[in-house]
Coordinates of C-alpha atoms in Angstrom, one line a residue:
X1 CA 26.8 -23.2 47.3
X2 CA 26.1 -20.1 45.3
X3 CA 25.0 -19.3 41.7
X4 CA 26.2 -16.4 39.6
X5 CA 24.5 -15.1 36.5
X6 CA 25.8 -11.5 36.3
X7 CA 28.2 -12.6 33.5
X8 CA 28.6 -16.2 32.4
X9 CA 26.4 -18.6 34.3
X10 CA 28.3 -20.5 36.9
X11 CA 27.8 -22.3 40.2
X12 CA 30.4 -22.5 43.0
X13 CA 30.7 -24.8 46.1
X14 CA 31.0 -23.3 49.5
X15 CA 34.8 -23.6 49.3
X16 CA 34.8 -21.7 46.0
X17 CA 35.4 -24.7 43.7
X18 CA 33.4 -24.5 40.5
X19 CA 30.4 -26.9 40.0
X20 CA 30.5 -28.8 36.7
X21 CA 27.0 -27.8 35.4
X22 CA 27.3 -29.7 32.1
X23 CA 26.5 -28.3 28.6
X24 CA 24.9 -25.1 27.4
X25 CA 21.3 -26.5 27.8
X26 CA 22.0 -27.5 31.4
X27 CA 23.2 -24.0 32.2
X28 CA 20.2 -22.5 30.4
X29 CA 17.8 -24.5 32.5
X30 CA 19.5 -23.4 35.7
X31 CA 19.6 -19.8 34.5
X32 CA 15.9 -19.8 33.6
X33 CA 15.1 -21.0 37.1
X34 CA 17.2 -18.3 38.6
X35 CA 15.4 -15.7 36.6
X36 CA 12.1 -16.9 38.0
X37 CA 13.2 -15.6 41.4
X38 CA 12.0 -18.6 43.5
X39 CA 8.8 -19.1 41.6
X40 CA 7.8 -22.4 39.9
X41 CA 8.4 -22.6 36.1
X42 CA 6.2 -25.1 34.4
X43 CA 7.6 -27.8 32.1
X44 CA 5.7 -26.3 29.1
X45 CA 7.3 -22.9 29.7
X46 CA 10.8 -24.4 30.1
X47 CA 10.4 -26.3 26.8
X48 CA 9.1 -23.2 25.0
X49 CA 12.0 -21.1 26.4
X50 CA 14.7 -23.7 25.5
X51 CA 13.6 -24.5 22.0
X52 CA 12.2 -22.3 19.2
X53 CA 10.8 -25.5 17.7
X54 CA 10.7 -28.1 20.4
X55 CA 11.8 -31.6 19.3
X56 CA 9.4 -34.6 19.8
X57 CA 11.2 -35.7 23.0
X58 CA 11.7 -32.2 24.4
X59 CA 10.1 -33.0 27.8
X60 CA 12.3 -36.1 28.2
X61 CA 15.4 -34.1 27.3
X62 CA 14.4 -31.5 29.9
X63 CA 14.0 -34.1 32.6
X64 CA 17.5 -35.4 31.7
X65 CA 19.0 -31.9 32.1
X66 CA 17.2 -31.5 35.5
X67 CA 18.5 -34.8 36.7
X68 CA 22.1 -34.0 35.7
X69 CA 21.8 -30.6 37.4
X70 CA 20.6 -32.2 40.6
X71 CA 23.5 -34.5 40.7
X72 CA 25.9 -31.6 40.1
X73 CA 24.3 -29.2 42.6
X74 CA 23.8 -31.8 45.4
X75 CA 26.5 -34.4 44.8
X76 CA 26.3 -35.7 48.4
X77 CA 22.5 -36.2 48.4
X78 CA 21.7 -39.8 49.5
X79 CA 19.9 -42.0 46.9
X80 CA 16.1 -41.8 46.8
X81 CA 16.0 -38.7 49.0
X82 CA 14.1 -35.7 47.6
X83 CA 16.3 -32.9 46.3
X84 CA 16.4 -29.7 48.4
X85 CA 17.7 -27.2 45.8
X86 CA 16.2 -28.0 42.4
X87 CA 12.7 -29.1 43.4
X88 CA 9.8 -30.5 41.5
X89 CA 6.7 -28.5 42.3
X90 CA 3.3 -29.0 40.6
X91 CA 3.7 -29.1 36.8
X92 CA 7.3 -27.7 36.9
X93 CA 10.4 -27.0 38.8
X94 CA 11.6 -24.3 41.3
X95 CA 15.1 -23.3 42.5
X96 CA 15.2 -23.1 46.3
X97 CA 18.2 -21.1 47.5
X98 CA 18.5 -18.3 49.9
X99 CA 18.7 -14.9 48.2
X100 CA 22.2 -14.2 49.3
X101 CA 23.3 -17.4 47.5
X102 CA 22.5 -15.9 44.0
X103 CA 24.4 -12.8 42.8
X104 CA 21.5 -11.2 41.0
X105 CA 19.3 -11.3 44.1
X106 CA 22.1 -9.9 46.2
X107 CA 22.5 -7.1 43.7
X108 CA 18.7 -6.4 43.7
X109 CA 18.6 -6.3 47.5
X110 CA 21.6 -4.1 47.8
X111 CA 20.1 -1.6 45.3
X112 CA 16.8 -1.6 47.2
X113 CA 18.7 -0.8 50.5
X114 CA 20.7 2.0 48.8
X115 CA 17.5 3.6 47.6
X116 CA 16.1 3.7 51.1
X117 CA 19.2 4.9 52.9
X118 CA 22.8 6.2 52.2
X119 CA 24.0 3.5 54.7
X120 CA 23.5 1.0 51.9
X121 CA 26.4 2.5 49.8
X122 CA 28.9 -0.1 51.0
X123 CA 26.6 -3.0 50.0
X124 CA 25.9 -1.3 46.7
X125 CA 29.6 -0.9 45.9
X126 CA 30.1 -4.6 46.6
X127 CA 27.1 -5.6 44.5
X128 CA 28.2 -3.5 41.5
X129 CA 31.6 -5.2 41.7
X130 CA 30.0 -8.6 41.3
X131 CA 29.1 -7.8 37.6
X132 CA 31.5 -9.8 35.4
X133 CA 29.8 -9.0 32.1
X134 CA 26.3 -8.9 30.6
X135 CA 23.8 -10.9 32.7
X136 CA 23.1 -14.5 31.4
X137 CA 26.0 -13.9 28.9
X138 CA 25.9 -17.5 27.7
X139 CA 22.2 -17.5 26.9
X140 CA 22.3 -14.9 24.2
X141 CA 19.7 -16.1 21.8
X142 CA 16.8 -16.8 24.2
X143 CA 13.9 -14.4 24.3
X144 CA 13.5 -14.7 28.0
X145 CA 17.2 -14.0 28.6
X146 CA 17.1 -10.9 26.4
X147 CA 14.2 -9.5 28.4
X148 CA 15.9 -10.3 31.7
X149 CA 19.2 -9.0 30.5
X150 CA 17.6 -5.7 29.5
X151 CA 15.9 -5.4 32.9
X152 CA 19.1 -6.1 34.8
X153 CA 21.2 -3.8 32.7
X154 CA 18.7 -1.0 33.5
X155 CA 19.1 -1.8 37.2
X156 CA 22.9 -1.8 36.9
X157 CA 22.9 1.6 35.3
X158 CA 20.5 2.9 37.9
X159 CA 22.9 1.5 40.5
X160 CA 25.9 3.3 39.0
X161 CA 23.9 6.6 39.1
X162 CA 22.6 6.0 42.6
X163 CA 26.1 5.4 43.9
X164 CA 27.4 8.6 42.3
X165 CA 24.5 10.6 43.7
X166 CA 25.0 9.2 47.2
X167 CA 28.7 10.1 47.0
X168 CA 27.9 13.6 45.8
X169 CA 25.4 14.1 48.5
X170 CA 28.1 13.0 51.0
X171 CA 30.5 15.8 49.8
X172 CA 32.6 13.8 47.3
X173 CA 32.8 15.0 43.7
X174 CA 36.0 15.6 41.8
X175 CA 37.1 12.0 41.7
X176 CA 33.8 11.1 40.0
X177 CA 34.2 13.3 37.0
X178 CA 36.1 10.8 34.8
X179 CA 33.8 7.9 35.6
X180 CA 30.7 9.9 35.0
X181 CA 32.1 11.4 31.8
X182 CA 32.6 7.9 30.5
X183 CA 29.1 6.9 31.7
X184 CA 27.4 9.8 29.9
X185 CA 29.4 9.0 26.7
X186 CA 28.3 5.4 26.7
X187 CA 24.7 6.1 27.8
X188 CA 23.8 9.6 26.4
X189 CA 20.0 8.9 26.7
X190 CA 20.1 8.9 30.5
X191 CA 19.2 12.4 31.6
X192 CA 20.1 11.9 35.3
X193 CA 23.7 11.0 34.3
X194 CA 24.1 14.5 32.7
X195 CA 23.0 16.1 36.0
X196 CA 25.3 14.0 38.0
X197 CA 28.3 14.9 35.8
X198 CA 27.4 18.6 36.0
X199 CA 27.2 18.3 39.8
X200 CA 30.6 16.5 40.0
X201 CA 32.2 19.3 37.8
X202 CA 30.7 22.0 40.0
X203 CA 31.9 20.2 43.1
X204 CA 35.4 20.1 41.6
X205 CA 35.3 23.9 41.0
X206 CA 34.7 23.7 37.3
X207 CA 31.5 25.8 37.0
X208 CA 32.1 26.6 33.3
X209 CA 32.5 23.0 32.4
X210 CA 29.4 22.1 34.4
X211 CA 27.3 24.7 32.4
X212 CA 28.9 23.4 29.2
X213 CA 27.9 19.9 30.1
X214 CA 24.3 20.9 30.7
X215 CA 24.2 22.7 27.3
X216 CA 25.5 19.6 25.7
X217 CA 22.8 17.6 27.4
X218 CA 20.1 20.0 26.2
X219 CA 21.4 19.9 22.6
X220 CA 21.8 16.1 22.6
X221 CA 18.4 15.4 24.2
X222 CA 16.6 17.8 21.9
X223 CA 18.4 17.2 18.6
X224 CA 19.4 13.6 18.8
X225 CA 17.0 11.8 21.1
X226 CA 14.1 14.3 20.8
X227 CA 13.7 14.7 24.5
X228 CA 13.2 18.0 26.4
X229 CA 15.4 18.4 29.4
X230 CA 13.5 17.7 32.6
X231 CA 12.9 19.9 35.6
X232 CA 15.9 18.6 37.4
X233 CA 18.4 19.6 34.7
X234 CA 16.7 23.0 34.3
X235 CA 16.8 23.7 38.1
X236 CA 20.5 22.6 38.2
X237 CA 21.4 24.9 35.4
X238 CA 19.7 27.8 37.2
X239 CA 21.5 27.1 40.5
X240 CA 24.9 27.0 38.8
X241 CA 24.2 30.2 36.8
X242 CA 23.2 32.0 40.0
X243 CA 26.4 30.9 41.7
X244 CA 25.0 28.5 44.2
X245 CA 27.8 27.1 46.4
X246 CA 25.8 24.0 47.4
X247 CA 23.5 22.4 44.9
X248 CA 20.3 20.7 45.9
X249 CA 20.6 16.9 45.7
X250 CA 19.1 15.8 42.4
X251 CA 17.0 12.7 42.2
X252 CA 19.4 9.8 41.7
X253 CA 16.8 7.2 40.8
X254 CA 15.3 7.7 37.3
X255 CA 12.7 5.9 35.4
X256 CA 11.4 7.4 32.3
X257 CA 8.1 9.2 32.7
X258 CA 5.2 8.3 30.5
X259 CA 5.7 11.3 28.2
X260 CA 8.3 12.0 25.6
X261 CA 9.0 15.6 24.7
X262 CA 7.2 17.2 21.8
X263 CA 10.2 16.7 19.5
X264 CA 10.7 13.0 20.0
X265 CA 13.0 11.3 17.6
X266 CA 10.3 9.0 16.4
X267 CA 8.0 11.9 15.6
X268 CA 10.8 13.6 13.8
X269 CA 11.5 10.3 11.9
X270 CA 7.8 10.1 11.0
X271 CA 7.8 13.6 9.6
X272 CA 10.9 12.9 7.6
X273 CA 9.5 9.7 6.3
X274 CA 6.4 11.5 5.1
X275 CA 8.6 14.0 3.3
X276 CA 10.4 11.2 1.3
X277 CA 13.6 11.6 -0.6
X278 CA 16.9 11.7 1.3
X279 CA 14.9 12.4 4.5
X280 CA 13.4 9.0 4.3
X281 CA 16.8 7.4 4.7
X282 CA 17.5 9.4 7.8
X283 CA 14.0 8.6 9.1
X284 CA 14.6 4.8 8.9
X285 CA 17.9 5.2 10.8
X286 CA 16.5 7.5 13.5
X287 CA 13.4 5.4 14.0
X288 CA 15.3 2.3 15.0
X289 CA 17.6 4.4 17.2
X290 CA 14.5 5.8 19.0
X291 CA 13.1 2.3 19.5
X292 CA 16.3 1.0 21.0
X293 CA 16.7 4.0 23.2
X294 CA 13.1 3.6 24.5
X295 CA 13.7 -0.1 25.2
X296 CA 16.8 0.7 27.2
X297 CA 14.8 2.8 29.6
X298 CA 12.8 -0.2 30.7
X299 CA 9.6 1.7 30.5
X300 CA 7.2 -0.6 28.6
X301 CA 4.5 2.0 28.0
X302 CA 7.0 4.5 26.7
X303 CA 8.5 1.9 24.3
X304 CA 5.0 1.0 23.0
X305 CA 4.3 4.6 22.3
X306 CA 7.6 5.1 20.5
X307 CA 7.1 2.0 18.3
X308 CA 3.5 2.8 17.6
X309 CA 4.0 6.5 16.9
X310 CA 5.6 5.7 13.5
X311 CA 2.3 5.3 11.7
X312 CA 3.7 6.3 8.3
X313 CA 1.4 5.1 5.5
X314 CA 3.0 2.3 3.6
X315 CA 2.0 1.3 0.1
X316 CA 4.5 -1.2 -1.1
X317 CA 4.3 -4.9 0.1
X318 CA 8.1 -5.4 0.2
X319 CA 10.1 -3.8 3.0
X320 CA 12.7 -1.3 1.8
X321 CA 14.9 -2.3 4.7
X322 CA 14.1 -5.9 5.7
X323 CA 16.7 -6.1 8.5
X324 CA 15.3 -3.0 10.2
X325 CA 11.7 -4.2 9.7
X326 CA 12.6 -7.4 11.4
X327 CA 14.2 -5.5 14.3
X328 CA 11.1 -3.3 14.7
X329 CA 8.8 -6.3 14.6
X330 CA 10.9 -8.1 17.2
X331 CA 10.8 -5.0 19.4
X332 CA 7.0 -4.7 19.0
X333 CA 6.5 -8.4 19.8
X334 CA 8.7 -8.1 22.9
X335 CA 6.7 -5.0 24.0
X336 CA 3.4 -6.8 23.4
X337 CA 4.5 -9.7 25.5
X338 CA 5.6 -7.3 28.3
X339 CA 2.3 -5.4 28.1
X340 CA 0.2 -8.5 28.3
X341 CA -3.3 -9.1 27.0
X342 CA -4.6 -6.8 29.7
X343 CA -2.4 -3.9 28.6
X344 CA -3.8 -0.6 27.2
X345 CA -5.9 -1.4 24.1
X346 CA -4.6 1.5 22.1
X347 CA -1.0 0.7 22.7
X348 CA -1.6 -3.0 21.9
X349 CA -3.5 -2.0 18.7
X350 CA -0.6 0.2 17.5
X351 CA 2.0 -2.5 18.2
X352 CA -0.1 -5.1 16.4
X353 CA -0.5 -2.7 13.4
X354 CA 3.2 -2.1 13.4
X355 CA 3.8 -5.9 13.3
X356 CA 1.4 -6.1 10.3
X357 CA 2.9 -3.2 8.4
X358 CA 6.5 -4.1 9.0
X359 CA 6.1 -7.8 8.3
X360 CA 6.1 -7.5 4.6
X361 CA 9.5 -9.0 3.6
X362 CA 9.5 -11.5 0.7
X363 CA 11.4 -14.0 2.8
X364 CA 9.0 -14.4 5.7
X365 CA 8.4 -17.9 6.9
X366 CA 4.9 -19.3 6.9
X367 CA 4.6 -18.9 10.6
X368 CA 5.8 -15.2 10.4
X369 CA 3.3 -14.5 7.6
X370 CA 0.5 -16.2 9.6
X371 CA 1.4 -14.1 12.7
X372 CA 1.4 -10.9 10.6
X373 CA -2.0 -11.6 9.2
X374 CA -3.3 -12.3 12.7
X375 CA -1.8 -9.1 14.0
X376 CA -3.5 -7.2 11.2
X377 CA -6.9 -8.6 12.1
X378 CA -6.4 -8.0 15.8
X379 CA -5.3 -4.4 15.2
X380 CA -8.3 -3.8 13.0
X381 CA -10.7 -5.2 15.6
X382 CA -9.2 -3.1 18.4
X383 CA -9.3 0.0 16.1
X384 CA -13.0 -0.4 15.5
X385 CA -13.7 -1.1 19.1
X386 CA -11.9 2.0 20.3
X387 CA -13.4 4.2 17.6
X388 CA -10.2 6.1 17.0
X389 CA -10.0 7.1 13.3
X390 CA -6.2 7.5 13.1
X391 CA -5.7 4.2 14.8
X392 CA -8.1 2.4 12.6
X393 CA -6.5 4.0 9.5
X394 CA -3.1 2.7 10.7
X395 CA -4.6 -0.8 11.3
X396 CA -6.3 -0.8 7.9
X397 CA -2.8 -0.1 6.4
X398 CA -1.7 -3.4 8.0
X399 CA -4.8 -5.2 6.6
X400 CA -3.9 -3.9 3.1
X401 CA -0.3 -5.0 3.3
X402 CA -1.3 -8.4 4.5
X403 CA -3.9 -8.8 1.7
X404 CA -1.5 -10.3 -0.8
X405 CA -1.9 -13.9 0.4
X406 CA -2.7 -15.2 -3.1
X407 CA -3.3 -13.9 -6.6
X408 CA -6.7 -12.3 -7.5
X409 CA -7.5 -10.1 -4.5
X410 CA -7.6 -6.7 -6.1
X411 CA -11.3 -6.2 -5.5
X412 CA -10.8 -7.0 -1.7
X413 CA -8.0 -4.5 -1.5
X414 CA -10.2 -1.9 -3.2
X415 CA -12.7 -2.3 -0.3
X416 CA -10.0 -1.6 2.2
X417 CA -8.8 1.4 0.2
X418 CA -12.3 2.8 -0.1
X419 CA -12.9 2.5 3.7
X420 CA -9.5 4.1 4.4
X421 CA -10.2 7.0 2.0
X422 CA -13.6 7.6 3.5
X423 CA -12.3 7.5 7.1
X424 CA -9.4 9.8 6.2
X425 CA -11.6 12.3 4.4
X426 CA -14.2 12.5 7.2
X427 CA -11.6 12.8 9.9
X428 CA -9.0 15.0 8.2
X429 CA -6.2 12.5 8.0
X430 CA -4.5 13.7 4.8
X431 CA -1.6 11.2 4.7
X432 CA -4.0 8.3 4.9
X433 CA -6.2 9.9 2.3
X434 CA -3.2 9.8 0.0
X435 CA -2.7 6.2 0.8
X436 CA -6.3 5.4 0.2
X437 CA -6.2 7.0 -3.2
X438 CA -3.0 5.0 -4.1
X439 CA -4.5 1.7 -3.0
X440 CA -7.6 2.4 -5.1
X441 CA -5.4 3.4 -8.0
X442 CA -3.6 0.1 -7.8
X443 CA -6.8 -1.9 -7.4
X444 CA -8.4 -0.2 -10.4
X445 CA -5.2 -0.7 -12.4
X446 CA -5.2 -4.4 -11.4
X447 CA -8.8 -4.7 -12.6
X448 CA -8.0 -3.0 -15.9
X449 CA -10.2 0.1 -15.1
X450 CA -7.7 2.7 -16.3
X451 CA -10.1 5.6 -16.3
X452 CA -11.0 5.1 -12.6
X453 CA -7.3 4.5 -11.8
X454 CA -6.4 7.8 -13.5
X455 CA -9.0 9.7 -11.5
X456 CA -7.5 8.3 -8.3
X457 CA -4.0 9.3 -9.5
X458 CA -5.1 12.9 -10.2
X459 CA -6.8 13.1 -6.8
X460 CA -3.6 11.7 -5.1
X461 CA -1.5 14.3 -6.8
X462 CA -3.7 17.1 -5.6
X463 CA -3.5 15.8 -2.0
X464 CA 0.3 15.5 -2.3
X465 CA 0.6 19.2 -2.9
X466 CA -0.9 20.0 0.6
X467 CA 0.8 17.1 2.4
X468 CA 4.2 17.6 0.7
X469 CA 4.3 13.9 -0.1
X470 CA 7.0 14.0 -2.7
X471 CA 6.9 10.3 -3.7
X472 CA 3.3 10.6 -5.0
X473 CA 4.1 12.2 -8.3
X474 CA 7.0 9.7 -8.7
X475 CA 4.5 6.8 -8.4
X476 CA 1.9 8.4 -10.5
X477 CA 4.5 9.0 -13.3
X478 CA 5.0 5.3 -13.3
X479 CA 1.2 4.7 -13.5
X480 CA 1.0 7.0 -16.5
X481 CA 3.9 5.1 -18.2
X482 CA 1.9 1.9 -17.5
X483 CA -1.2 3.5 -19.2
X484 CA 0.9 4.4 -22.2
X485 CA 2.3 0.9 -22.4
X486 CA -1.2 -0.6 -22.3
X487 CA -2.4 1.7 -25.0
X488 CA 0.7 1.0 -27.2
X489 CA -0.7 -2.5 -27.8
X490 CA -3.8 -1.0 -29.5
X491 CA -3.7 -0.6 -33.3
X492 CA -3.9 3.2 -33.1
X493 CA -2.0 3.5 -29.8
X494 CA 1.4 5.2 -29.2
X495 CA 4.6 3.5 -30.3
X496 CA 6.3 1.0 -28.1
X497 CA 9.3 3.3 -28.1
X498 CA 7.2 6.1 -26.6
X499 CA 6.1 3.8 -23.8
X500 CA 9.7 2.8 -23.2
X501 CA 10.7 6.4 -23.0
X502 CA 8.0 7.1 -20.4
X503 CA 9.2 4.1 -18.3
X504 CA 12.7 5.5 -18.6
X505 CA 11.6 9.0 -17.4
X506 CA 9.7 7.4 -14.5
X507 CA 12.7 5.3 -13.6
X508 CA 15.0 8.3 -13.5
X509 CA 12.6 10.1 -11.2
X510 CA 12.4 7.1 -8.8
X511 CA 16.1 6.8 -8.7
X512 CA 16.5 10.5 -8.0
X513 CA 14.0 10.3 -5.1
X514 CA 16.2 8.1 -3.0
X515 CA 13.1 6.5 -1.6
X516 CA 11.6 3.1 -1.7
X517 CA 14.7 1.0 -2.7
X518 CA 12.7 -2.1 -2.1
X519 CA 10.5 -1.0 -5.0
X520 CA 13.2 0.4 -7.3
X521 CA 15.5 -2.5 -8.0
X522 CA 14.5 -4.5 -11.1
X523 CA 11.4 -2.5 -11.8
X524 CA 12.5 -0.8 -15.0
X525 CA 13.8 -4.1 -16.5
X526 CA 10.5 -5.8 -15.6
X527 CA 8.5 -3.0 -17.2
X528 CA 10.5 -3.3 -20.4
X529 CA 10.0 -7.1 -20.4
X530 CA 6.2 -6.5 -20.0
X531 CA 6.2 -4.0 -22.9
X532 CA 8.0 -6.5 -25.2
X533 CA 5.5 -9.2 -24.3
X534 CA 2.6 -6.9 -25.1
X535 CA 4.1 -6.5 -28.6
X536 CA 4.9 -10.2 -29.0
X537 CA 8.6 -9.7 -28.8
X538 CA 11.3 -11.7 -26.9
X539 CA 12.7 -10.5 -23.6
X540 CA 15.4 -7.9 -23.6
X541 CA 18.9 -9.4 -23.5
X542 CA 20.9 -6.3 -22.5
X543 CA 23.5 -7.5 -19.9
X544 CA 23.4 -4.0 -18.2
X545 CA 19.8 -4.5 -17.2
X546 CA 19.3 -5.0 -13.4
X547 CA 16.6 -7.6 -12.9
X548 CA 16.9 -7.2 -9.1
X549 CA 14.6 -9.5 -7.1
X550 CA 12.7 -10.6 -10.3
X551 CA 15.7 -12.5 -11.7
X552 CA 14.5 -16.0 -11.0
X553 CA 11.2 -15.4 -12.9
X554 CA 12.7 -13.5 -15.8
X555 CA 15.8 -15.6 -16.4
X556 CA 14.0 -18.4 -18.4
X557 CA 12.6 -15.8 -20.9
X558 CA 16.0 -14.0 -21.2
X559 CA 17.7 -17.3 -21.9
X560 CA 15.1 -18.2 -24.5
X561 CA 15.7 -14.8 -26.2
X562 CA 19.4 -15.8 -26.3
X563 CA 18.4 -19.2 -27.9
X564 CA 19.7 -21.1 -24.9
X565 CA 16.7 -23.3 -24.6
X566 CA 18.1 -26.1 -22.4
X567 CA 19.4 -23.6 -19.9
X568 CA 16.1 -21.9 -20.0
X569 CA 14.3 -25.2 -19.2
X570 CA 16.7 -25.8 -16.3
X571 CA 16.1 -22.3 -15.0
X572 CA 12.3 -22.7 -15.3
X573 CA 12.3 -25.9 -13.4
X574 CA 14.1 -24.2 -10.5
X575 CA 11.8 -21.1 -10.5
X576 CA 10.2 -20.8 -7.1
X577 CA 6.6 -19.6 -6.4
X578 CA 6.6 -15.8 -6.5
X579 CA 6.6 -13.8 -3.2
X580 CA 3.2 -12.7 -2.0
X581 CA 3.3 -9.1 -3.0
X582 CA 2.1 -6.7 -5.7
X583 CA 4.0 -8.5 -8.5
X584 CA 2.8 -12.1 -7.8
X585 CA 0.3 -12.1 -10.7
X586 CA 3.0 -10.7 -13.1
X587 CA 5.6 -13.3 -12.0
X588 CA 3.2 -16.2 -12.3
X589 CA 2.4 -15.0 -15.8
X590 CA 6.1 -15.0 -16.7
X591 CA 6.3 -18.5 -15.4
X592 CA 3.2 -19.5 -17.4
X593 CA 4.6 -18.0 -20.6
X594 CA 8.0 -19.6 -20.2
X595 CA 6.4 -23.0 -19.5
X596 CA 4.2 -22.7 -22.6
X597 CA 7.2 -21.8 -24.7
X598 CA 9.2 -24.7 -23.4
X599 CA 6.3 -27.2 -23.3
X600 CA 6.9 -27.8 -19.6
X601 CA 3.5 -29.2 -18.5
X602 CA 4.0 -29.6 -14.7
X603 CA 5.1 -26.0 -14.3
X604 CA 2.4 -24.8 -16.7
X605 CA -0.2 -26.6 -14.6
X606 CA 1.1 -25.1 -11.4
X607 CA 1.0 -21.6 -12.9
X608 CA -2.5 -22.1 -14.2
X609 CA -3.8 -23.2 -10.8
X610 CA -2.3 -20.0 -9.2
X611 CA -3.7 -17.7 -11.9
X612 CA -7.3 -18.9 -12.2
X613 CA -8.4 -16.7 -9.3
X614 CA -6.9 -13.7 -11.1
X615 CA -8.4 -14.3 -14.5
X616 CA -10.2 -10.9 -14.5
X617 CA -7.0 -9.0 -13.6
X618 CA -4.1 -7.4 -15.4
X619 CA -0.6 -9.0 -15.0
X620 CA 1.5 -6.4 -13.1
X621 CA -1.5 -4.0 -12.7
X622 CA -1.6 -4.5 -9.0
X623 CA 1.6 -2.4 -8.7
X624 CA 0.0 0.4 -10.6
X625 CA 3.3 0.9 -12.3
X626 CA 3.6 -1.6 -15.2
X627 CA 1.7 -4.2 -17.2
X628 CA 2.2 -7.4 -19.0
X629 CA -1.3 -7.4 -20.4
X630 CA -4.4 -9.4 -19.3
X631 CA -3.9 -12.4 -17.0
X632 CA -6.3 -14.4 -19.2
X633 CA -3.7 -14.5 -22.0
X634 CA -1.1 -16.2 -19.9
X635 CA -3.7 -18.4 -18.2
X636 CA -4.9 -19.7 -21.6
X637 CA -1.3 -20.5 -22.6
X638 CA -0.6 -22.4 -19.4
X639 CA -3.9 -24.3 -19.5
X640 CA -3.3 -25.3 -23.2
X641 CA 0.3 -26.5 -22.3
X642 CA -0.9 -28.4 -19.2
X643 CA -3.7 -30.1 -21.2
X644 CA -1.4 -31.4 -24.0
X645 CA -1.0 -35.1 -24.2

């Protein structure tokens, strides 16, 4: 029999008749054993690979799948005789088949022969023809299959290029132009493919087109992927320019070297992100493209460097682009797994810090949040061990973003901000110095120390001039509006209308900046609500206000302001616990206030429990951008309501 995985997973008898392998799980077990390449796969590994959350009887189910596969693969095996193909070995199972009986092994062997000698071209042609689609096509969602699929796709592309190079070296050329043109269009990051296409055009007598192809390669590699053309492409261009009739064979096997060019896409994206504004949007797009390109090369160290190079200081605890953040985290986790625990410590630290920084979406599961916190701690420990200031600053950024695990942690965040600021100042890391100042601004704001917060705001603004951090004055404008709002509650303070006007101006500046959409939505409406609560007024009822992600916590108060008390009570009872971010104290206070107004004791008790650890803080102050007033006010309301009999 033979087994094919270069496409949909299937098994065929010697006569070509298909083997009935059973359901998707049966096929996945067989595929996972094929991927092991004749090595034993333990039962525990198979269970973990088959189920993200293994059921109670997972081992029993696995044994059932194996038994069914054995009957399908060896239908004529006499009863009570040991299996010869799918064999129990130690704590797991192994697939025992000759390499020529599995298409992926035939392909790997043919590629290895073709690398050694041109005589392997015929076998390589046949092996490439066996591909019927993406490898392990039916096992799309499994992490092991994704890794194996990526590895095999890289080998397939290498095989396509090796075949073309061997044909060119043998004197062929013109007939390859169309196929190589399509290959380059589909895989523009593969530098050897551009050289092969140029050689084929030159062989076909199209020297001008060959030079134009190399110019396109140079432009694409430099401007889009951030790569400098390698020595092979530069030599090829020189030979064609000098009118060489026979070109030197170019290397037909390419694996990415450990170094990206000086203008890598991720470095460009990093620069754009630091600039803010519209550039930040392009930076997000280009960053993910760079990560995906690096993964396609199959070079794990290169991928780790590309992912970890985007050490852009991050202040806000909610991701602006959650989908992209999840994709980056997934890529970082895959790369960490591939590197292993013995991989280079610096690369591991940067990947772990990336996981911590990017894992800041409000909808993280408990397991994801726990993993992010663990990654932050591991990155910090490695950063301290390595003694690399920039790396430690990046790791501390992750520690800060993972420090919103409960209300009342402003003082702890200030310690992180102070260390980051000291580290960045001593080692001339201006972007992290800005972040340190903003963290300390937020912490002082949360603790109600507006004078200290103002000093940090002014220092951040001075740094922003030299670092061209355009978002800093936008954020500090919000802070000054927050200060005006706080002062408006005093007897001799500015009018509430003045504070509202300051919030409006800050809102307009934030909208114009095109940056931080995760922060922008709902912020102005929440700030106006906080200002009204400071002055003992009901929530705003303007239907045009966008409450954004804060809608579940503001809705009960808006309904109360519209005198729809029963709907307000129903909305309050459905209000979830706030996400663990800068606004959690503010949202708990809104819940406490609504519960007190409606006499809803269970909700009030829950809010009081959450807020006691933050009794010395300001509601909303942790954002550095708005205020609802002291937490103690709302805590007292909640406790009084909860204690009523």
